[in-house]
CSV table of C-alpha atoms in Angstrom, one decimal:
chain,number,residue,atom,x,y,z
I,29,MET,CA,-15.8,-16.1,28.3
I,30,SER,CA,-13.1,-18.5,28.5
I,31,TYR,CA,-13.0,-21.9,30.2
I,32,ARG,CA,-10.6,-24.1,31.3
I,33,THR,CA,-10.7,-27.7,31.0
I,34,ALA,CA,-8.8,-30.7,31.7
I,35,ALA,CA,-6.6,-30.7,28.2
I,36,ASP,CA,-5.4,-27.0,29.4
I,37,SER,CA,-3.7,-28.7,32.7
I,38,LEU,CA,-1.9,-31.1,30.3
I,39,PRO,CA,1.8,-30.2,29.4
I,40,LYS,CA,2.2,-29.0,25.6
I,41,ALA,CA,4.2,-31.3,23.9
I,42,PRO,CA,7.2,-28.8,21.2
I,43,LEU,CA,6.4,-29.0,17.5
I,44,PRO,CA,8.7,-32.2,16.0
I,45,LEU,CA,11.6,-30.2,14.8
I,46,GLN,CA,10.9,-30.3,11.0
I,47,ALA,CA,7.5,-28.6,11.9
I,48,ALA,CA,9.2,-26.0,13.8
I,49,SER,CA,11.8,-25.0,11.2
I,50,CYS,CA,9.3,-25.3,8.3
I,51,LEU,CA,6.8,-22.7,10.3
I,52,LEU,CA,10.0,-20.7,11.0
I,53,ALA,CA,11.0,-21.1,6.9
I,54,GLN,CA,7.4,-19.8,6.0
I,55,ALA,CA,7.3,-16.9,8.4
I,56,ALA,CA,10.8,-15.9,7.0
I,57,ARG,CA,9.2,-16.3,3.5
I,58,ASP,CA,6.2,-14.1,4.6
I,59,HIS,CA,8.2,-11.9,6.2
I,60,ILE,CA,10.7,-10.9,3.1
I,61,ARG,CA,7.0,-11.0,0.8
I,62,ALA,CA,5.7,-8.5,3.0
I,63,ASN,CA,8.7,-6.0,3.0
I,64,VAL,CA,8.9,-6.4,-0.8
I,65,LEU,CA,5.2,-5.5,-1.2
I,66,ARG,CA,5.1,-2.5,1.3
I,67,ALA,CA,8.4,-1.3,-0.7
I,68,ARG,CA,6.5,-1.6,-4.0
I,69,SER,CA,3.5,-0.2,-2.8
I,70,ALA,CA,5.8,3.2,-1.3
I,71,GLY,CA,6.8,3.5,-5.3
I,72,GLU,CA,3.7,3.3,-6.6
I,73,HIS,CA,2.1,5.6,-4.1
I,74,SER,CA,5.1,8.2,-5.2
I,75,ARG,CA,4.6,7.6,-9.0
I,76,ASN,CA,0.5,8.2,-8.5
I,77,GLN,CA,1.3,11.4,-6.9
I,78,LEU,CA,3.5,12.6,-9.7
I,79,ARG,CA,1.4,11.8,-12.1
I,80,ARG,CA,-1.6,13.5,-10.4
I,81,SER,CA,0.6,16.6,-10.0
I,82,ARG,CA,1.6,16.7,-13.4
I,83,ARG,CA,-2.2,16.5,-14.3
I,84,MET,CA,-2.8,19.0,-12.1
I,85,GLY,CA,-0.7,21.3,-13.6
I,86,VAL,CA,-1.7,20.9,-17.4
I,87,ALA,CA,-5.6,21.3,-15.9
I,88,ALA,CA,-4.9,24.6,-14.3
I,89,ARG,CA,-2.6,25.7,-17.3
I,90,ARG,CA,-5.8,24.7,-19.4
I,91,VAL,CA,-8.3,26.4,-17.1
I,92,GLU,CA,-5.8,29.5,-17.1
I,93,ALA,CA,-5.6,29.8,-21.0
I,94,GLU,CA,-9.6,29.9,-21.3
I,95,SER,CA,-9.7,32.3,-18.8
I,96,ARG,CA,-7.4,34.4,-20.3
I,97,ASP,CA,-8.9,33.9,-23.8
I,98,MET,CA,-12.5,34.7,-22.3
I,99,ALA,CA,-11.1,37.9,-20.9
I,100,ALA,CA,-9.7,38.9,-24.5
I,101,GLU,CA,-12.9,37.9,-26.2
I,102,VAL,CA,-15.3,40.5,-23.9
I,103,ARG,CA,-12.5,42.9,-24.1
I,104,ALA,CA,-12.9,42.9,-27.7
């Protein structure tokens, strides 16, 4: 629960111009950095999916070959 105090009714003073421009510049840098990280993360995810797909394909071919060999061995 929030309570109003006497300080809440005082007029709010705006930030000094240098402080406001500093905050805006920092916010812009943070935004750019977030976009860079988001793009990098998407690229890494895509590469990870491709690697996983290749690994699964190799594993599937290996299991298929082993089962073929086992079936041939049973028939012999």
